[in-house]
Coordinates of C-alpha atoms in Angstrom, one line a residue:
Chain A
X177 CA -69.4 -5.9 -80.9
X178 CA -71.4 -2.8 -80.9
X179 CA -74.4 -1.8 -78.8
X180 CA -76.5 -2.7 -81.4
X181 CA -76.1 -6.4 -81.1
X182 CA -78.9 -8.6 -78.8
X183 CA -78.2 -10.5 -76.1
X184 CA -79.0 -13.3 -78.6
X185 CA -76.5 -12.7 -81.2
X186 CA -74.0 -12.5 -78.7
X187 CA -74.5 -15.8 -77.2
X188 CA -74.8 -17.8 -81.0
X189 CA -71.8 -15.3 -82.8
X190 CA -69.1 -16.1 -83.9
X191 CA -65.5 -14.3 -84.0
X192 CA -66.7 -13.0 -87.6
X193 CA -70.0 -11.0 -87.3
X194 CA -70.8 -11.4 -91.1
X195 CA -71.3 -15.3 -91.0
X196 CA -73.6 -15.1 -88.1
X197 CA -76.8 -14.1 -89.2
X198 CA -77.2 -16.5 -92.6
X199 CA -75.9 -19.1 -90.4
X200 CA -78.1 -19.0 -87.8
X201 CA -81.2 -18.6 -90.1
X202 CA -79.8 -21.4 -91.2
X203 CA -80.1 -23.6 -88.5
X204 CA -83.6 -22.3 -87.1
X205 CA -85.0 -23.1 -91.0
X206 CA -84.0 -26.3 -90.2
X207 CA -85.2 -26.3 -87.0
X208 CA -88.5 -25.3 -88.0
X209 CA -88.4 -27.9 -90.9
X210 CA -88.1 -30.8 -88.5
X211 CA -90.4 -29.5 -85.9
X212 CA -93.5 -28.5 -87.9
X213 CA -93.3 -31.4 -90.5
X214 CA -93.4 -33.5 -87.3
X215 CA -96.1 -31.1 -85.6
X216 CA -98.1 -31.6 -89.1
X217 CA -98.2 -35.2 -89.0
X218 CA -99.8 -35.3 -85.6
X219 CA -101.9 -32.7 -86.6
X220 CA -103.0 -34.8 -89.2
X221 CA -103.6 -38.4 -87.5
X222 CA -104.9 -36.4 -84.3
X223 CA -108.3 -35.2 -87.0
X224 CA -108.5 -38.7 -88.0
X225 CA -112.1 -38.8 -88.7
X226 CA -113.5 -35.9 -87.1
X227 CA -115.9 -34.1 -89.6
X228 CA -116.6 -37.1 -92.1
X229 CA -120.2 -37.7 -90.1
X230 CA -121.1 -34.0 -89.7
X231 CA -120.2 -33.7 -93.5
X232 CA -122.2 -36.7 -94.6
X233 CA -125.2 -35.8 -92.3
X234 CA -125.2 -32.1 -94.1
X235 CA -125.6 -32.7 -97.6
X236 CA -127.1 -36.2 -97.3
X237 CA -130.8 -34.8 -97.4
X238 CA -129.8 -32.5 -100.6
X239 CA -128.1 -35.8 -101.9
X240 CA -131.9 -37.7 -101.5
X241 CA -134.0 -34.2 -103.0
X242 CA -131.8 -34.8 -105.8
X243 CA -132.0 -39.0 -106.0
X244 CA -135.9 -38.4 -105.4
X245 CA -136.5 -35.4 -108.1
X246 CA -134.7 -37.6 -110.6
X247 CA -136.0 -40.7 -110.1
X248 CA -139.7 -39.2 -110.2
X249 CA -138.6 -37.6 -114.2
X250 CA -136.9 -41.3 -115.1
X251 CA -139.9 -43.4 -113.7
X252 CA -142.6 -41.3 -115.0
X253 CA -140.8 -41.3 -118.9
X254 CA -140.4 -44.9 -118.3
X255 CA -143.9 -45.6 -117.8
X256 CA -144.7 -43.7 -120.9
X257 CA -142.4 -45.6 -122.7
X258 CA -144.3 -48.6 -121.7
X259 CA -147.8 -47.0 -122.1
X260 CA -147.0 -45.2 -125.2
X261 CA -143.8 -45.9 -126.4
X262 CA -144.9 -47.6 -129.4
X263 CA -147.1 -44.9 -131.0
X264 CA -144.8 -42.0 -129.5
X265 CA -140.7 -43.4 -130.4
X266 CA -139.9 -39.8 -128.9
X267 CA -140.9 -41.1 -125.8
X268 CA -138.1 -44.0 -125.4
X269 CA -135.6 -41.0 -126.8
X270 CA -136.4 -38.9 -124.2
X271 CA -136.0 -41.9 -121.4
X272 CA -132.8 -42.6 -122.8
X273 CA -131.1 -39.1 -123.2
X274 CA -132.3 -38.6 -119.8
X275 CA -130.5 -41.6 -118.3
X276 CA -127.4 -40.4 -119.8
X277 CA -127.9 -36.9 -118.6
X278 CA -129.4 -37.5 -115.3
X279 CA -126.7 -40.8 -114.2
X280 CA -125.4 -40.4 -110.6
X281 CA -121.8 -39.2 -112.1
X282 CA -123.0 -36.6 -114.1
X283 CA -125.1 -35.1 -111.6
X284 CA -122.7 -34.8 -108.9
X285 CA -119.9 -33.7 -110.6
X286 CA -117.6 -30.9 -110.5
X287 CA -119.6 -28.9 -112.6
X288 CA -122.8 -28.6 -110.5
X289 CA -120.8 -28.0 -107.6
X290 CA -118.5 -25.4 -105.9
X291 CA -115.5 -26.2 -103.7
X292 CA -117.7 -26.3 -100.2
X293 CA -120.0 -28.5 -102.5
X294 CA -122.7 -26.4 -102.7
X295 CA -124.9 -27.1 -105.8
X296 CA -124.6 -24.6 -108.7
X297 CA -127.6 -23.1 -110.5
X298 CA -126.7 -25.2 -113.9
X299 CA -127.8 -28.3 -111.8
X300 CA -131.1 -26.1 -111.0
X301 CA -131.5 -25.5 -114.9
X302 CA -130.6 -29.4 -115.9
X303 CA -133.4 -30.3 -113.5
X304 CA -136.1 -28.1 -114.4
X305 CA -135.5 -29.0 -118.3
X306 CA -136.3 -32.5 -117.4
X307 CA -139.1 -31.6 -115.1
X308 CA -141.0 -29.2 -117.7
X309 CA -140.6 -32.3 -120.2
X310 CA -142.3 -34.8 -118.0
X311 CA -145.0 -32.3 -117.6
X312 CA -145.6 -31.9 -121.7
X313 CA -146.2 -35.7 -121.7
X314 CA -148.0 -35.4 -119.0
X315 CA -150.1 -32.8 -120.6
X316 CA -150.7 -34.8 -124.3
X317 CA -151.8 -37.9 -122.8
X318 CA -153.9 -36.8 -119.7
Chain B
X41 CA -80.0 -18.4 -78.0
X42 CA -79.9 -20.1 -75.4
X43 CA -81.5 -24.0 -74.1
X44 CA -84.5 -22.5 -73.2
X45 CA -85.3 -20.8 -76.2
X46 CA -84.4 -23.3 -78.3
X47 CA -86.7 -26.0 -77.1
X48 CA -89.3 -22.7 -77.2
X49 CA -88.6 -22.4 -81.1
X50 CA -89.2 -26.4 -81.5
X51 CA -91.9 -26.4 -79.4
X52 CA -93.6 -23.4 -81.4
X53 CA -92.7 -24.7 -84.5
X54 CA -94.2 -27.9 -83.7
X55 CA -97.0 -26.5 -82.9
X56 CA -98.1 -24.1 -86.2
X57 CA -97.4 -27.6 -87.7
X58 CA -99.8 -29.6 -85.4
X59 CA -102.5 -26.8 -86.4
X60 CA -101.7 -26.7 -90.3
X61 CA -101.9 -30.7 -90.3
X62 CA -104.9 -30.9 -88.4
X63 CA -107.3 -28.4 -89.9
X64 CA -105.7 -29.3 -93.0
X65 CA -107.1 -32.9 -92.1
X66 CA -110.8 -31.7 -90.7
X67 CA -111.5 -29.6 -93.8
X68 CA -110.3 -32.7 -95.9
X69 CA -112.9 -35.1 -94.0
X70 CA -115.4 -32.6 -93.8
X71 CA -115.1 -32.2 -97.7
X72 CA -115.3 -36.2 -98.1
X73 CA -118.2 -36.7 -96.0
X74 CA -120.1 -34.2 -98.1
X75 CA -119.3 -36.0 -100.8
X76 CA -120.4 -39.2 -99.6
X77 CA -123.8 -38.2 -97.8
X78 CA -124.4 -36.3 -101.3
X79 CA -123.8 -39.8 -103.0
X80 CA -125.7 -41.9 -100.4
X81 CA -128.6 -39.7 -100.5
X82 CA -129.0 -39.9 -104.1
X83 CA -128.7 -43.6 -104.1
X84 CA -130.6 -44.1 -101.4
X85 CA -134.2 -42.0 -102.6
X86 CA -133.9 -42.5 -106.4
X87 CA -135.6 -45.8 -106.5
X88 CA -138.0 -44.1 -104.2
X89 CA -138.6 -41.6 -106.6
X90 CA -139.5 -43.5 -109.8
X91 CA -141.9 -45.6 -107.6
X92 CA -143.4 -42.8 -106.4
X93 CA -143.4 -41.0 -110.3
X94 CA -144.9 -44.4 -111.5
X95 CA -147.6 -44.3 -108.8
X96 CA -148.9 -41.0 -109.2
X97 CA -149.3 -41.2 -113.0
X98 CA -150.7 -44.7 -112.6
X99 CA -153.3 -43.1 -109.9
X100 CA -154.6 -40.3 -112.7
X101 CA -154.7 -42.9 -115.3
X102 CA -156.3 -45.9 -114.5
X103 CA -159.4 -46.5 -112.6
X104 CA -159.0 -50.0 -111.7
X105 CA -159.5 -50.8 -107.6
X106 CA -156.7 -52.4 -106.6
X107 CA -154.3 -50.7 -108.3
X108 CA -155.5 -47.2 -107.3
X109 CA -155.6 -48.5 -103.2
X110 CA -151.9 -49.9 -103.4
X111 CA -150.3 -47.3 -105.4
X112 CA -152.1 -44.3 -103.4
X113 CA -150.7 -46.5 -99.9
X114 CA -146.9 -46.6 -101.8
X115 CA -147.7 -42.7 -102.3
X116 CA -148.3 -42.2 -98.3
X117 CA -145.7 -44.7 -97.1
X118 CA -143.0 -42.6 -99.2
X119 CA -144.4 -39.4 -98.4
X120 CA -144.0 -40.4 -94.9
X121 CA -140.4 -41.0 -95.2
X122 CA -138.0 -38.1 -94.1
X123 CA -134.9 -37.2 -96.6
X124 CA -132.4 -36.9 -93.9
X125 CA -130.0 -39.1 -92.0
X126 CA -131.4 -39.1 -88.7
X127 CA -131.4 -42.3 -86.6
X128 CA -135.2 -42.4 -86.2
X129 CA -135.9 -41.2 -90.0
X130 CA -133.1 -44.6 -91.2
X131 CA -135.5 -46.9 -89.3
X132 CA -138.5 -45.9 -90.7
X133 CA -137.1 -45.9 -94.4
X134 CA -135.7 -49.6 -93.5
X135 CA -139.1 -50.6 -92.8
X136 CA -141.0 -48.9 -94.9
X137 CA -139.2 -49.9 -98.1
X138 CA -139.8 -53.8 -97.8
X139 CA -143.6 -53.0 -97.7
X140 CA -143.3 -50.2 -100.4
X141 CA -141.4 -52.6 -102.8
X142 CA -144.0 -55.5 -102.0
X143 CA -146.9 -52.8 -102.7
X144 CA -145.3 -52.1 -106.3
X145 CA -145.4 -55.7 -107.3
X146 CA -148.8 -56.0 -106.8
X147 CA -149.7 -52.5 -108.8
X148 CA -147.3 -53.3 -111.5
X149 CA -149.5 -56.7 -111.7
X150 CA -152.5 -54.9 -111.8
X151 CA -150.8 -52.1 -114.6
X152 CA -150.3 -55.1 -116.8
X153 CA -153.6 -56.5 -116.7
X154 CA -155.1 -53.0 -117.8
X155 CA -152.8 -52.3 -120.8
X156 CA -152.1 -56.0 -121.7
X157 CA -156.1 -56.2 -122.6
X158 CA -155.5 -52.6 -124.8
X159 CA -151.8 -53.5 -126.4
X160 CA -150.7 -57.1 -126.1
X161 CA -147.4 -55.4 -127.8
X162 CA -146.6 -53.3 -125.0
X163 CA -143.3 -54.2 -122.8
X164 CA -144.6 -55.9 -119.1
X165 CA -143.0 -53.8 -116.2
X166 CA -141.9 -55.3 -113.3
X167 CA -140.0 -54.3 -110.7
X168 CA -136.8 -56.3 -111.7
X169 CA -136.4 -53.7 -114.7
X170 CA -137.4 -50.9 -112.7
X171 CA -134.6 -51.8 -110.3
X172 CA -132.3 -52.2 -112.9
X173 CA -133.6 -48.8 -114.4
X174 CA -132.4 -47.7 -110.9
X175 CA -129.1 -48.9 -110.5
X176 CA -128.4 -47.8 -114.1
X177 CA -128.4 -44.3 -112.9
X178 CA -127.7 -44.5 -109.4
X179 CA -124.8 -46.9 -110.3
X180 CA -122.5 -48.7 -108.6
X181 CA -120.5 -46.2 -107.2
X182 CA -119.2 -45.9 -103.6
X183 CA -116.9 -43.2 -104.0
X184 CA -116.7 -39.1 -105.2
X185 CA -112.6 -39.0 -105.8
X186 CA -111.2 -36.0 -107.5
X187 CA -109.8 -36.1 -110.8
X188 CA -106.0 -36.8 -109.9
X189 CA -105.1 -35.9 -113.6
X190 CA -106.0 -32.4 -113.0
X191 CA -106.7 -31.5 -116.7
X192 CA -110.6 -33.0 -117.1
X193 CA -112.5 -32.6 -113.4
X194 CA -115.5 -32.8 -115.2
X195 CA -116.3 -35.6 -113.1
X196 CA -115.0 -36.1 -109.9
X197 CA -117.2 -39.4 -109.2
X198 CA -115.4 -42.6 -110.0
X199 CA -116.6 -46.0 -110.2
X200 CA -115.2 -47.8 -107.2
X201 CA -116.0 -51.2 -106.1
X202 CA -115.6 -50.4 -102.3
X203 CA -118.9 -51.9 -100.1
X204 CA -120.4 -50.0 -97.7

């Protein structure tokens, strides 16, 4: 034993010094295993659903701006459609590539988001390409 | 080490795993409830939106009474309705939207009678098709998953058929 040694080591060593200390980290790794995988799964259940409200109730009015913006560019080019779709074929084109590009799914999607789900500026650009559009046929047949 | 410290270690190590699990757990929710009030939202104000689109073109291009009273009362109804999820803001888009809907009908009536006399050929809107326009692009889905494969997160929505 030398002077060195803790009060610690003393009470958990063994006859040979050398074997002590992987040993013993051993045993606490384990320790620390059981213990904080048991800690963690109470940690989880205890959150159980904690959050999901204040979550919803923050990006539900940016979920509706959305619903409402696009829903204005597919009902307006659906009524031209109607009004003018025969004369005009680009018309029912337009209403149709902007069902495909303006579906639920495609709008919020990873690619228009970032990881805290905040809306990215290509959502901004795929929104106001739309928007400009309605406006030209809003222009030409005023 | 003695008894003491022992239980000391379990109890600490219990303990950093309590707090990984559980904030590990409220970012989780938090992160899914974004999702879903993102999702809801949409759904719930893109009906809202064509009927208002449809109404204020309709108001510009047709000078036919009824039609211009109905579809400028659909205009204030909607405008009256708050985007958020507030108690108060719920009630008044639940009771608005039968009256709204009922509104519609009557100026999609009245938007047929104008163009039908102009282009018999033209397709008759009615609110059916519009609601079908709608769920066409507000879909069916109740869910925003991730992409468990991890190679294509392009979208992250899935098509689930869970009610709520």
């Amino acid at each position: 034993m030398t002077v060195e040694m803790t009060d610690e080591e003393n009470i958990w060593g063994s006859d040979n010094e050398a074997s002590t200390g992987p040993q013993e980290s051993l045993e606490v790794k384990k320790l620390q295993q059981i213990h904080s995988k048991r800690g963690y799964l109470d940690g989880i259940s205890s959150a159980k659903e904690e959050n999901l409200q204040a979550g919803f109730d923050d990006t539900f009015p940016l979920g509706a701006k959305y619903g409402f913006q696009i829903g204005e560019i597919v009902g307006k080019l659906r009524l031209f459609t109607t009004l003018y779709g025969n004369a005009d074929p680009q018309v029912a084109a337009d209403l149709k590539q902007a069902q495909d590009e303006l579906r639920i799914n495609r709008v919020l999607s990873a690619r228009h988001f970032d990881e805290e789900l905040q809306p990215l500026d290509s959502l901004k650009v795929l929104l106001s390409k739309w928007q400009a559009r309605v406006l030209d046929y809003e222009g030409k047949y005023s | 080490m003695d008894f003491d410290e022992l239980l000391n270690l379990e109890q600490e190590f219990y303990q950093e795993g309590y707090e990984e699990g559980r904030n590990e757990n409220l970012k989780h929710n938090l992160l899914e409830g974004k999702q879903y009030g993102l999702q809801v939202g949409f759904q719930r104000f893109q009906l809202l939106g064509i009927i208002y689109g449809i109404s204020d073109v309709l108001i510009q291009k047709f000078d036919d009474a009824a039609l211009q009273k109905n579809a400028k009362v659909i205009k204030d109804l909607i405008e009256e309705i708050q985007m958020d999820n507030n108690q108060e803001n719920v009630a008044i888009y639940e009771k608005s939207i039968f009256k709204i809907r009922n509104k519609f009908r009557l100026v999609l009536m009245s938007l047929h009678k104008n163009i039908s006399s102009i282009d018999s050929s033209s397709d008759r809107l009615t609110l059916e098709k519009i609601e079908s326009l709608s769920r066409e692009i507000a879909g069916k889905l109740h869910g925003y998953t991730e992409d468990d494969s991890g190679s294509n997160n392009e979208t992250m929505m899935q098509d689930q058929t869970t009610d709520w």
